Amino acid sequence: MPGACSLAPHIALREAGLPFDLEKVERSKKTQSGADYLAINPKGAVPALGLDDGQVLTEAAVIQQYIADKVPGKKLAAAAGTTERYRLQEWLNYIASEIHKGIGQLFNPVMPDDYKEAGKKGLAAKQFPYLDKALAGRNYLLGDFTVADGYLFTVLNWTNLHKIDLSAFPNITAFTKRVSERPAVQDAMKAEGLLKAA
Ligand SMILES: N[C@@H](CCC(=O)N[C@@H](CS)C(=O)NCC(=O)O)C(=O)O
C-alpha cells in the first residue's frame, strides 16, 4: 500500500540488497494480482512478507528484523542477544506503539476532529521533543543506519499528510532529510510512486 508502514520493510529489503517482489494491496483488500489479502494476512493490515518456504510473516517491526538478520554484514540490526539488539528493539517497539499508531490513527476517517487535535498535541508535547533530543548530535537513532531509521522515517513521512509542523524539531527534520537521501530510500519511494522517477 504505497506510503503505508509497509514502506519500512520495503526500504529494509533495498538496504539489504535482497531480491523480492512487491505486491500492491488495494483498499478493497484485494492484491494487485487479484488475491484476497485477508487470506494472506487475516489481520488485514500491511505489511506481510511471503517467505521462500511459503510462510507469511507480519508485523513491521518483526519483518524488518527478519530482513536485517538475512544480511548481518549490512549491520541493519545488531546481532541477536546483544545489548545493542535490545536497544534496536526498544526503538522498534517505541516507534510501533507511540509514533506509528500515534500518527497512523489520524488516518481514521471516523475519528472526531477534536480527538485528532488532541493526538497531534500529544505528539508535539511528548514524543517529538523526546525524538528530537535522542537525535541530537547523531545521524541515526543508534549512530549508524539500522532498520529502526527506515521505520521512523516512514511514519514521520505521514506528518506531511496531516499538516503536522516539525520545524520546531530541527534534529527530526535533519534526520528525515538525511534518510530520504539514501539511495535505497529514494528507490523504494520511486517504486511506490511517492517520488517521480528521474
Ligand atoms: N501491527 C501492524 C499494524 C500495521 C498497520 O497499521 N498497517 C496499516 C497501514 S500503515 C494498515 O494496513 N491499515 C489498514 C487495516 O488495518 O485494515 C504492524 O505493526 O505491522
Short mmCIF file of N, CA, C and O and ligand atoms in Angstrom, two decimals, residues 1 4-6 29 43-47 58-61 96 100-101 151 158, ligand 1:
data_model
loop_
_atom_site.label_atom_id
_atom_site.label_comp_id
_atom_site.label_asym_id
_atom_site.label_seq_id
_atom_site.Cartn_x
_atom_site.Cartn_y
_atom_site.Cartn_z
N MET A 1 0.88 -1.17 0.00
CA MET A 1 0.00 0.00 0.00
C MET A 1 0.92 1.23 0.00
O MET A 1 1.58 1.48 1.01
N ALA A 4 2.39 3.51 2.97
CA ALA A 4 1.96 2.99 4.28
C ALA A 4 3.19 2.45 5.03
O ALA A 4 4.32 2.52 4.55
N CYS A 5 2.95 1.89 6.21
CA CYS A 5 4.08 1.42 7.02
C CYS A 5 4.86 0.31 6.32
O CYS A 5 6.02 0.03 6.69
N SER A 6 4.26 -0.29 5.30
CA SER A 6 4.95 -1.31 4.50
C SER A 6 6.16 -0.73 3.77
O SER A 6 7.04 -1.47 3.31
N LYS A 29 -8.88 -4.68 -0.09
CA LYS A 29 -8.23 -5.89 0.45
C LYS A 29 -8.00 -6.96 -0.62
O LYS A 29 -7.81 -8.13 -0.32
N LYS A 43 -5.26 -10.35 9.61
CA LYS A 43 -5.36 -9.08 10.36
C LYS A 43 -5.70 -7.93 9.42
O LYS A 43 -6.08 -6.84 9.86
N GLY A 44 -5.54 -8.16 8.12
CA GLY A 44 -5.97 -7.16 7.13
C GLY A 44 -5.01 -6.01 6.91
O GLY A 44 -5.21 -5.20 6.01
N ALA A 45 -3.99 -5.92 7.74
CA ALA A 45 -3.06 -4.79 7.64
C ALA A 45 -1.83 -5.17 6.82
O ALA A 45 -1.41 -6.33 6.83
N VAL A 46 -1.27 -4.19 6.13
CA VAL A 46 0.07 -4.35 5.56
C VAL A 46 1.03 -3.95 6.67
O VAL A 46 0.66 -3.18 7.56
N PRO A 47 2.29 -4.42 6.65
CA PRO A 47 2.92 -5.27 5.66
C PRO A 47 2.77 -6.76 5.97
O PRO A 47 2.49 -7.15 7.10
N THR A 58 4.20 -11.30 9.44
CA THR A 58 3.55 -9.99 9.57
C THR A 58 4.18 -9.21 10.73
O THR A 58 5.03 -9.73 11.43
N GLU A 59 3.74 -7.98 10.89
CA GLU A 59 4.21 -7.01 11.90
C GLU A 59 5.52 -6.36 11.44
O GLU A 59 6.58 -6.99 11.39
N ALA A 60 5.40 -5.07 11.13
CA ALA A 60 6.52 -4.32 10.53
C ALA A 60 7.82 -4.48 11.31
O ALA A 60 8.88 -4.73 10.73
N ALA A 61 7.76 -4.35 12.62
CA ALA A 61 9.00 -4.39 13.42
C ALA A 61 9.67 -5.76 13.34
O ALA A 61 10.90 -5.86 13.41
N ALA A 96 6.68 1.67 16.86
CA ALA A 96 5.42 0.98 16.53
C ALA A 96 4.27 1.48 17.41
O ALA A 96 3.17 1.77 16.92
N HIS A 100 4.09 5.25 15.14
CA HIS A 100 3.29 4.62 14.07
C HIS A 100 1.80 4.73 14.40
O HIS A 100 1.01 5.27 13.61
N LYS A 101 1.43 4.27 15.58
CA LYS A 101 0.00 4.30 15.92
C LYS A 101 -0.45 5.72 16.27
O LYS A 101 -1.60 6.09 16.03
N TYR A 151 12.08 2.78 9.52
CA TYR A 151 10.74 2.71 10.11
C TYR A 151 10.31 4.10 10.60
O TYR A 151 9.21 4.58 10.29
N TRP A 158 4.32 10.72 7.29
CA TRP A 158 2.87 10.99 7.33
C TRP A 158 2.55 12.36 7.94
O TRP A 158 1.43 12.82 7.81
N1 LIG B 1 0.51 -4.06 13.90
C1 LIG B 1 0.77 -3.85 12.50
C2 LIG B 1 -0.03 -2.62 12.06
C3 LIG B 1 0.19 -2.32 10.61
C4 LIG B 1 -0.70 -1.18 10.14
O1 LIG B 1 -1.14 -0.33 10.93
N2 LIG B 1 -0.94 -1.15 8.82
C5 LIG B 1 -1.82 -0.14 8.25
C6 LIG B 1 -1.09 0.71 7.22
S1 LIG B 1 0.25 1.62 7.93
C7 LIG B 1 -2.96 -0.85 7.51
O2 LIG B 1 -2.72 -1.74 6.72
N3 LIG B 1 -4.17 -0.44 7.80
C8 LIG B 1 -5.33 -0.98 7.17
C9 LIG B 1 -6.02 -2.01 8.01
O3 LIG B 1 -5.56 -2.30 9.14
O4 LIG B 1 -7.05 -2.51 7.56
C10 LIG B 1 2.26 -3.66 12.23
O5 LIG B 1 2.95 -3.07 13.10
O6 LIG B 1 2.76 -4.10 11.17
#
